Tab-separated table of C-alpha atoms in Angstrom:
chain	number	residue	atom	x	y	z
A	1	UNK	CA	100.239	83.415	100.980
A	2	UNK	CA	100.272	86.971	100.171
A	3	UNK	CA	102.871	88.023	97.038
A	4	UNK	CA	103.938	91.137	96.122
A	5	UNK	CA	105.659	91.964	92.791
A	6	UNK	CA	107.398	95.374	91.769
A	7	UNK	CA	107.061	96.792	87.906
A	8	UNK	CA	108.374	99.788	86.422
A	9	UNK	CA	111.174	101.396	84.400
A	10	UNK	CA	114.425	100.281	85.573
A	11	UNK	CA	115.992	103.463	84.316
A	12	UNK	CA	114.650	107.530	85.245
A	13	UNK	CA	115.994	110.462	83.926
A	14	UNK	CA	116.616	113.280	86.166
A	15	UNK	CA	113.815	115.639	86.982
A	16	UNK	CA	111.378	113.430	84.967
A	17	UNK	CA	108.542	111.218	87.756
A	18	UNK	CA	109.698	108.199	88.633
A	19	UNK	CA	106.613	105.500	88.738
A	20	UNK	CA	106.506	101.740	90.161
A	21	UNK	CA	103.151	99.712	90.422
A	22	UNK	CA	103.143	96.778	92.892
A	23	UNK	CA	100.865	93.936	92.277
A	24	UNK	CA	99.470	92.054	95.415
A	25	UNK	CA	98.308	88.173	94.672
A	26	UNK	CA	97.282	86.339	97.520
A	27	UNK	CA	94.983	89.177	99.136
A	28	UNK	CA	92.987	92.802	99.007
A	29	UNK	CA	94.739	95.080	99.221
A	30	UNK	CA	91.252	96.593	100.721
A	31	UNK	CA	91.142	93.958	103.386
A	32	UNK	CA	90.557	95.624	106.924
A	33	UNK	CA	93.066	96.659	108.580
A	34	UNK	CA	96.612	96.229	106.172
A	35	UNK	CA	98.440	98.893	105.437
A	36	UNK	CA	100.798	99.030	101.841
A	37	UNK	CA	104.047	100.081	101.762
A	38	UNK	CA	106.809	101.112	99.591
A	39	UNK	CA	110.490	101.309	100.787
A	40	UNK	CA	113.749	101.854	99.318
A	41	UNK	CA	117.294	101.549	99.869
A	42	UNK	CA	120.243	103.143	97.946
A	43	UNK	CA	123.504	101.620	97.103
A	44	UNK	CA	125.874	100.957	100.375
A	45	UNK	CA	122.923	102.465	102.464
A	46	UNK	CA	120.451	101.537	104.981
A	47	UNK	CA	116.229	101.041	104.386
A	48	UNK	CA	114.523	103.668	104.111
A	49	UNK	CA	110.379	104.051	104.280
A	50	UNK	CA	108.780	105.865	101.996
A	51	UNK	CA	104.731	105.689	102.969
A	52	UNK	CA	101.854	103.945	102.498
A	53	UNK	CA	98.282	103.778	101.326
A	54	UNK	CA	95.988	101.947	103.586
A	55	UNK	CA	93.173	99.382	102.891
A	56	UNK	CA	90.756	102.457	103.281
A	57	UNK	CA	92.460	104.582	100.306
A	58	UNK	CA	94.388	107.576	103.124
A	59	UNK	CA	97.559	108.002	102.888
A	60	UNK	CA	100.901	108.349	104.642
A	61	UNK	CA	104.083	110.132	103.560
A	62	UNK	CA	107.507	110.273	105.682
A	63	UNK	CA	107.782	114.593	105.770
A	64	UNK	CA	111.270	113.677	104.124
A	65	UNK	CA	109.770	113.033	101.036
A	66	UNK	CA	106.500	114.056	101.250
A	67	UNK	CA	106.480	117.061	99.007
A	68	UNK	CA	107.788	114.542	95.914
A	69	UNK	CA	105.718	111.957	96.818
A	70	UNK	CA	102.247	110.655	95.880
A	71	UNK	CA	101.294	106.516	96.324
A	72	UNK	CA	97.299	105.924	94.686
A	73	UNK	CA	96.053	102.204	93.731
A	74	UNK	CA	93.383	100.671	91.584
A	75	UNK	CA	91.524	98.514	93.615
A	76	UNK	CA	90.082	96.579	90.296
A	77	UNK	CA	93.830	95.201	89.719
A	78	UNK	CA	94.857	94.926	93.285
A	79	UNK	CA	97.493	97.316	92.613
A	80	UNK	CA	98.717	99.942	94.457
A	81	UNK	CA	101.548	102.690	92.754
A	82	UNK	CA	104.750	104.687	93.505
A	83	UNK	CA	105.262	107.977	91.931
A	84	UNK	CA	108.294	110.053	92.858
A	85	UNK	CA	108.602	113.223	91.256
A	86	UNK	CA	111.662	115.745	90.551
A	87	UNK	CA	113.658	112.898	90.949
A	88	UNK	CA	117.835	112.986	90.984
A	89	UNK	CA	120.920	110.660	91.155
A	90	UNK	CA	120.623	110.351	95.106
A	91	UNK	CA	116.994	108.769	94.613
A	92	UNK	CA	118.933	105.570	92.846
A	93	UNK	CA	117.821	102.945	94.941
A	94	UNK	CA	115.883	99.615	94.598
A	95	UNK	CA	112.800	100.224	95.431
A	96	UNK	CA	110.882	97.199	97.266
A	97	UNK	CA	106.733	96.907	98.339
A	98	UNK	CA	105.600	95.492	101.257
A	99	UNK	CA	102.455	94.592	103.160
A	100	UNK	CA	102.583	96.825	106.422
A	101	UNK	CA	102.626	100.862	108.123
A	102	UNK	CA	104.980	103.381	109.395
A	103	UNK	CA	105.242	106.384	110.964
A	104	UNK	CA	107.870	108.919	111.298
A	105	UNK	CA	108.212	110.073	114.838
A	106	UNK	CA	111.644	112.652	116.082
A	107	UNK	CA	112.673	111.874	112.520
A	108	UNK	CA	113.014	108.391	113.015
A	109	UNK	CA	110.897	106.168	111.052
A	110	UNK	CA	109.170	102.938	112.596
A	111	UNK	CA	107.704	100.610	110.287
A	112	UNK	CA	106.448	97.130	110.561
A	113	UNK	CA	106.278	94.693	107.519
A	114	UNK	CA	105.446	91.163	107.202
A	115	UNK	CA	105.341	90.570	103.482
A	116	UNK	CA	107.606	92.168	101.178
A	117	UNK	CA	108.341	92.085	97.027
A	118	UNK	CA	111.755	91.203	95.758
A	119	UNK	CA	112.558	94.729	95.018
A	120	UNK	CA	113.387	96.802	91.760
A	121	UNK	CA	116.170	99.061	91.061
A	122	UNK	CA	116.092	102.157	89.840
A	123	UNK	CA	118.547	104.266	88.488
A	124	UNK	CA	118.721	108.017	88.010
A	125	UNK	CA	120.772	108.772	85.380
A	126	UNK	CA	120.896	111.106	82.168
């Protein structure tokens, strides 16, 4: 049974990096062929996909927030990290990591997860 478990600072300043880790039990997170994930939602608002790092190290970002965004891991830990830079208010959201890929496609993101972490918030706030 894979497990996945958010970490990080539940509170971000504005224009300061926000930065989760997500810690995978249960499997590699270099096992052939997954894909790792990190998603968020905001407050009153739907899912939305951020990108992922896949078991070979490459990476994926959704063009939305791909100029902010950066997702590395450290194999030796099984961990795989978030880091969100130049963040504001609207990036309050809880933050959740999950075992699967996405793609962005017409602007529309399709994504495909089958295990997921219970999901941090994180607020933006001075």
């Amino acid at each position: 049974q894979v497990q996945l478990q958010e970490s990080g600072p539940g509170l971000v300043k504005p224009s300061q990096t926000l930065s989760l880790t997500c810690t995978v039990s249960g499997g590699s997170i270099t096992t052939n062929y997954y894909h790792w994930s990190w998603i968020r939602q905001p407050p009153g608002k739907g899912l939305e996909w951020i990108g992922y790092i896949a078991y070979s190290g490459s990476t994926y970002y959704s063009p939305s927030l791909r100029s902010r965004t950066s997702i590395s891991r450290d194999t030796s830990k099984n961990q795989f990290t978030l880091q969100l830079s130049s963040v504001t208010p609207e990036d309050t959201a809880v933050y959740y990591c999950a075992r699967g890929g996405g793609t962005v496609v017409g602007g529309r993101a399709y994504y495909d997860m089958d295990y997921w972490g219970k999901g941090t918030l994180v607020t933006v706030s001075s």
